[in-house]
Coordinates of C-alpha atoms and ligand atoms in Angstrom, one line a residue:
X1 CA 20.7 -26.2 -9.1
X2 CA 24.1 -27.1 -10.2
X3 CA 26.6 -28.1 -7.4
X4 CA 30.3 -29.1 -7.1
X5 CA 31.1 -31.9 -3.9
X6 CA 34.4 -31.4 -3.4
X7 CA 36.8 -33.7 -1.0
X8 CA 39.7 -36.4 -0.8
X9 CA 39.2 -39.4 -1.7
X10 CA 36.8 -41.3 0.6
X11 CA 35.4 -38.0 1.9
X12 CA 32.1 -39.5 0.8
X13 CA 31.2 -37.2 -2.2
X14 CA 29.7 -40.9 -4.3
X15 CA 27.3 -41.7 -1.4
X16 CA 26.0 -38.4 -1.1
X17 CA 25.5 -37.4 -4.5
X18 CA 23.3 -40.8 -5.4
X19 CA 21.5 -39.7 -2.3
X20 CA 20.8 -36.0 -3.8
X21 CA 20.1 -38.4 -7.4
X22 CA 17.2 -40.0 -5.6
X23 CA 15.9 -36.9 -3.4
X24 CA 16.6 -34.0 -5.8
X25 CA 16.1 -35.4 -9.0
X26 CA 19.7 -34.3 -9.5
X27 CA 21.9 -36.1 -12.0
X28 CA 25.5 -37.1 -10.8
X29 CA 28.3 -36.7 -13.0
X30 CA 31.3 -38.8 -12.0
X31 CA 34.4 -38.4 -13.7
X32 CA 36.1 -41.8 -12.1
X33 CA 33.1 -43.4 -12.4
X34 CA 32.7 -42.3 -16.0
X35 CA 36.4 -43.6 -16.6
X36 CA 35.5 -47.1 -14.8
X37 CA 32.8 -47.6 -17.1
X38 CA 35.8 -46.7 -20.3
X39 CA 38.1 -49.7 -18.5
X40 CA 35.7 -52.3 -18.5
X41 CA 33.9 -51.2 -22.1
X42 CA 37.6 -52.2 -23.5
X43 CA 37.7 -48.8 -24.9
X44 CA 40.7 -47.1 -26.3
X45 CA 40.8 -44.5 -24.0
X46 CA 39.9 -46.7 -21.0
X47 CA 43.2 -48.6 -21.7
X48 CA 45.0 -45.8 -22.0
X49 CA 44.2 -44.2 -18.7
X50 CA 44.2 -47.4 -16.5
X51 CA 47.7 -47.5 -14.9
X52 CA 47.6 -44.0 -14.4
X53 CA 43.9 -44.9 -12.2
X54 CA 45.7 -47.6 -10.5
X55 CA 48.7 -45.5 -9.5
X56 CA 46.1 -43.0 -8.2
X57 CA 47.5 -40.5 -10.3
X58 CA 44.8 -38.2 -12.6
X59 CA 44.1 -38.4 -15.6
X60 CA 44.8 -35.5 -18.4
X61 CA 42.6 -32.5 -18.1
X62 CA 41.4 -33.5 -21.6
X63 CA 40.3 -36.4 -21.1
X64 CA 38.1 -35.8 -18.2
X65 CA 36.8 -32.4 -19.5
X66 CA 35.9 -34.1 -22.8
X67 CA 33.6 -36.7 -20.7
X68 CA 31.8 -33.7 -18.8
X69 CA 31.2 -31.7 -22.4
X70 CA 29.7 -34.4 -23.9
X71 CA 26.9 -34.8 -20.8
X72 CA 26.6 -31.2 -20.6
X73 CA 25.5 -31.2 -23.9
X74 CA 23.1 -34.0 -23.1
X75 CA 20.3 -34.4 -21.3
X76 CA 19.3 -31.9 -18.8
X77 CA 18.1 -33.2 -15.2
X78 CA 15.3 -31.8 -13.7
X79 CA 17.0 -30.9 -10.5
X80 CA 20.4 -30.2 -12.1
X81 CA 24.0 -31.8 -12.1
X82 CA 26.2 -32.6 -9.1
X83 CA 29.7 -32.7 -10.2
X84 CA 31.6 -35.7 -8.4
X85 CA 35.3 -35.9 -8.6
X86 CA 35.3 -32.8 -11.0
X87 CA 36.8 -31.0 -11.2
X88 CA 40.2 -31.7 -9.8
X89 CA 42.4 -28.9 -11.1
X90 CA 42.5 -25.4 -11.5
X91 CA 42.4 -25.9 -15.5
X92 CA 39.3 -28.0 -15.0
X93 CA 37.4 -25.7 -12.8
X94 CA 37.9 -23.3 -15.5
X95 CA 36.6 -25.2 -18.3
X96 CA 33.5 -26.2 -16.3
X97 CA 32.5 -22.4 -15.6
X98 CA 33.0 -22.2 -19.5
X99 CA 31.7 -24.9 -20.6
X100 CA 28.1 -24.4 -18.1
X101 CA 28.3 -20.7 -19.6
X102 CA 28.2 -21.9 -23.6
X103 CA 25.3 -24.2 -22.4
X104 CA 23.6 -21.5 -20.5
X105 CA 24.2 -23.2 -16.9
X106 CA 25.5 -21.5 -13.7
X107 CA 27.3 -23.1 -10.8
X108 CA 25.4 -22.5 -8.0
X109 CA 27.7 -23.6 -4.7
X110 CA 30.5 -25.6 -4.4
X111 CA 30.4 -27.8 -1.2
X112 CA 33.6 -29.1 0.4
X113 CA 33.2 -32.6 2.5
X114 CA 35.7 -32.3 5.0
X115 CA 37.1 -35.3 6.8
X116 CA 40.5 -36.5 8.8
X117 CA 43.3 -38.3 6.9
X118 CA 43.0 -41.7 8.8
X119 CA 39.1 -41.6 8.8
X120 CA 39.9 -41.9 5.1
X121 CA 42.0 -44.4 5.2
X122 CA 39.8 -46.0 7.2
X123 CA 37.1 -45.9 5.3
X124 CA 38.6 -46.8 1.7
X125 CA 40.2 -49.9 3.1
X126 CA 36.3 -51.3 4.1
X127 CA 35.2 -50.2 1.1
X128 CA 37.5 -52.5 -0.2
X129 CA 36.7 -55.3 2.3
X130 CA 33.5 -54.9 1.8
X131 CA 33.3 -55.5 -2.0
X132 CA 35.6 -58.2 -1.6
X133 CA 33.1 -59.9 0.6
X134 CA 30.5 -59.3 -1.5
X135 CA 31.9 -61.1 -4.0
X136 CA 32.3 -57.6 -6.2
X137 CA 35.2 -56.5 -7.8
X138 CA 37.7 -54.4 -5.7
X139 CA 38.8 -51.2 -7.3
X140 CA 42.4 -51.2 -8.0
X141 CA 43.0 -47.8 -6.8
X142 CA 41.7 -49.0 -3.0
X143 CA 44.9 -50.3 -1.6
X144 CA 47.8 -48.2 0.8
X145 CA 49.9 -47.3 -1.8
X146 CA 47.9 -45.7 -4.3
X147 CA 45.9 -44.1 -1.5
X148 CA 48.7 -42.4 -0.6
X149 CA 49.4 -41.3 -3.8
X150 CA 45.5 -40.2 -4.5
X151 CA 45.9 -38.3 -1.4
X152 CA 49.1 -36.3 -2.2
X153 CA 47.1 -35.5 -5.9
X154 CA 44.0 -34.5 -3.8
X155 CA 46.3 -31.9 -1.8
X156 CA 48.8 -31.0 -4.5
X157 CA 46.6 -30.5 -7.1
X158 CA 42.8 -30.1 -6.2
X159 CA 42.7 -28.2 -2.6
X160 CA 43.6 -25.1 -4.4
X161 CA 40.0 -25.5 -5.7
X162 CA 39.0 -24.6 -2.0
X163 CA 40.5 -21.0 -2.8
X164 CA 39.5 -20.7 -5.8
X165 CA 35.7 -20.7 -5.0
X166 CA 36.3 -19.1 -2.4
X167 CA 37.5 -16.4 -3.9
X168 CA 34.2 -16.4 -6.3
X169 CA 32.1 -16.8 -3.2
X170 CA 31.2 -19.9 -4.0
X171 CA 32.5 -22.4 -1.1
X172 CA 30.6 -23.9 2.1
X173 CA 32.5 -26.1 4.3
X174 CA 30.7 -29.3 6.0
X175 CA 31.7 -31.8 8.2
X176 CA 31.8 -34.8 6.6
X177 CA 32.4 -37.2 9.5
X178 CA 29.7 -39.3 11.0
X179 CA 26.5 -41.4 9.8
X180 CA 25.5 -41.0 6.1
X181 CA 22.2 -39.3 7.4
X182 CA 23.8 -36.7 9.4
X183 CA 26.4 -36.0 6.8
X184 CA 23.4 -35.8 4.5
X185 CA 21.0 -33.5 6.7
X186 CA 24.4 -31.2 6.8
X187 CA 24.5 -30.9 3.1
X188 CA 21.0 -30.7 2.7
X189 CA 21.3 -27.6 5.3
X190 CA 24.4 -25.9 2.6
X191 CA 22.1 -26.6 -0.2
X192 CA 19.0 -24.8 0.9
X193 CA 20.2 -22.2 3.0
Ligands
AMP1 P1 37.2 -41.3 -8.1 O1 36.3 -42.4 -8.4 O2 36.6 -40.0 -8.2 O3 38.0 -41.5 -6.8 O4 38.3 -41.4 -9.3 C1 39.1 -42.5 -9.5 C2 40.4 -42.1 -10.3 O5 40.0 -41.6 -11.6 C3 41.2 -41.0 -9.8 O6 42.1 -41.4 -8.8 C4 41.9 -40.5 -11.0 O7 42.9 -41.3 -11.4 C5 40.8 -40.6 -12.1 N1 39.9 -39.4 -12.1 C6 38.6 -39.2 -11.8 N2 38.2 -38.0 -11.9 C7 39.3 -37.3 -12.4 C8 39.5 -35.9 -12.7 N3 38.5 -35.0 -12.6 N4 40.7 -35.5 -13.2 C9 41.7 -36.4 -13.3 N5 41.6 -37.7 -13.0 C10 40.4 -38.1 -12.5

């Protein structure tokens, strides 16, 4: 099964998908945290794309469908991919039906998290508190401003995906507000029924 989690930032699409990793035998597939991993390898591309990250802009299309192509062509998961943070555009969403159909794949439901503005506010800012009290590195991209500005891309440019699957009768809507377990047993719910 090969699912999309789609949501704003802080809509908890991270925490559920290692979740699915561990139960399903799925394999996530995050863009951002594919282009993390870019930044702190001192790659070309990571340098090139990290004050665009920080700014909580997005990145090119290219870029981003160039990192899903190359694990598409890799290894296959038992329990299939779960696409986190991709895609985010309409240009994205249709490379990924392409590039699943060259390899043979098929989307099977895309599952919107959805979840109030200031519970995500909320929630990025511990996130952020909460590494830096761990002693882990804070993601630049977790402060008010850029937040703001991920929020506006999230709206601007990625709810249209909402539509779009929609329109291929692809989309189920959960509530993405309470305790990881309940928002789990929800998504659980969209996946098998
Ligand atoms: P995330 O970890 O999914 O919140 O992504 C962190 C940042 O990486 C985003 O704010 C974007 O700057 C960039 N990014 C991640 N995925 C994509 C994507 N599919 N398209 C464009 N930019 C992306």
């Amino acid at each position: 099964m090969n699912i999309i989690l789609l949501g704003p930032p802080g809509a908890g699409k991270g925490t559920q998908a290692r979740r699915l990793v561990e139960t399903r035998k799925m394999m996530q597939l995050s863009t951002g945290d594919m282009l993390r991993e870019a930044q702190s390898s001192g790659s070309e591309m990571g340098k090139r794309v990290a004050d665009v990250i920080a700014r909580g802009e997005l990145v090119t299309d290219e870029i981003v469908i160039g990192l899903i192509r190359e694990k598409l062509e890799g290894e296959r998961p038992e329990g299939g991919f779960i696409f986190d943070g991709f895609p985010r555009t309409l240009a994205q969403a249709d490379a990924l039906g392409e590039l699943l159909g060259e390899e043979g794949m098929t989307l099977d439901t895309v599952v919107e998290m959805r979840v109030d503005d200031d519970v995500l506010v909320e929630r990025v800012e511990n996130r952020a508190r909460e590494a830096a009290a761990a002693g882990e590195p804070v993601r630049p991209d977790d402060n008010a401003e850029s937040l703001r500005t991920r929020l506006m891309a999230y709206y601007k440019q990625t709810s249209p995906l909402i539509g779009y699957y929609h329109a291929k009768g692809k989309l189920q809507s959960i509530n993405g507000l309470g305790q990881i377990d309940e928002v789990a047993e929800r998504l659980s719910g969209a996946l098998d029924g």
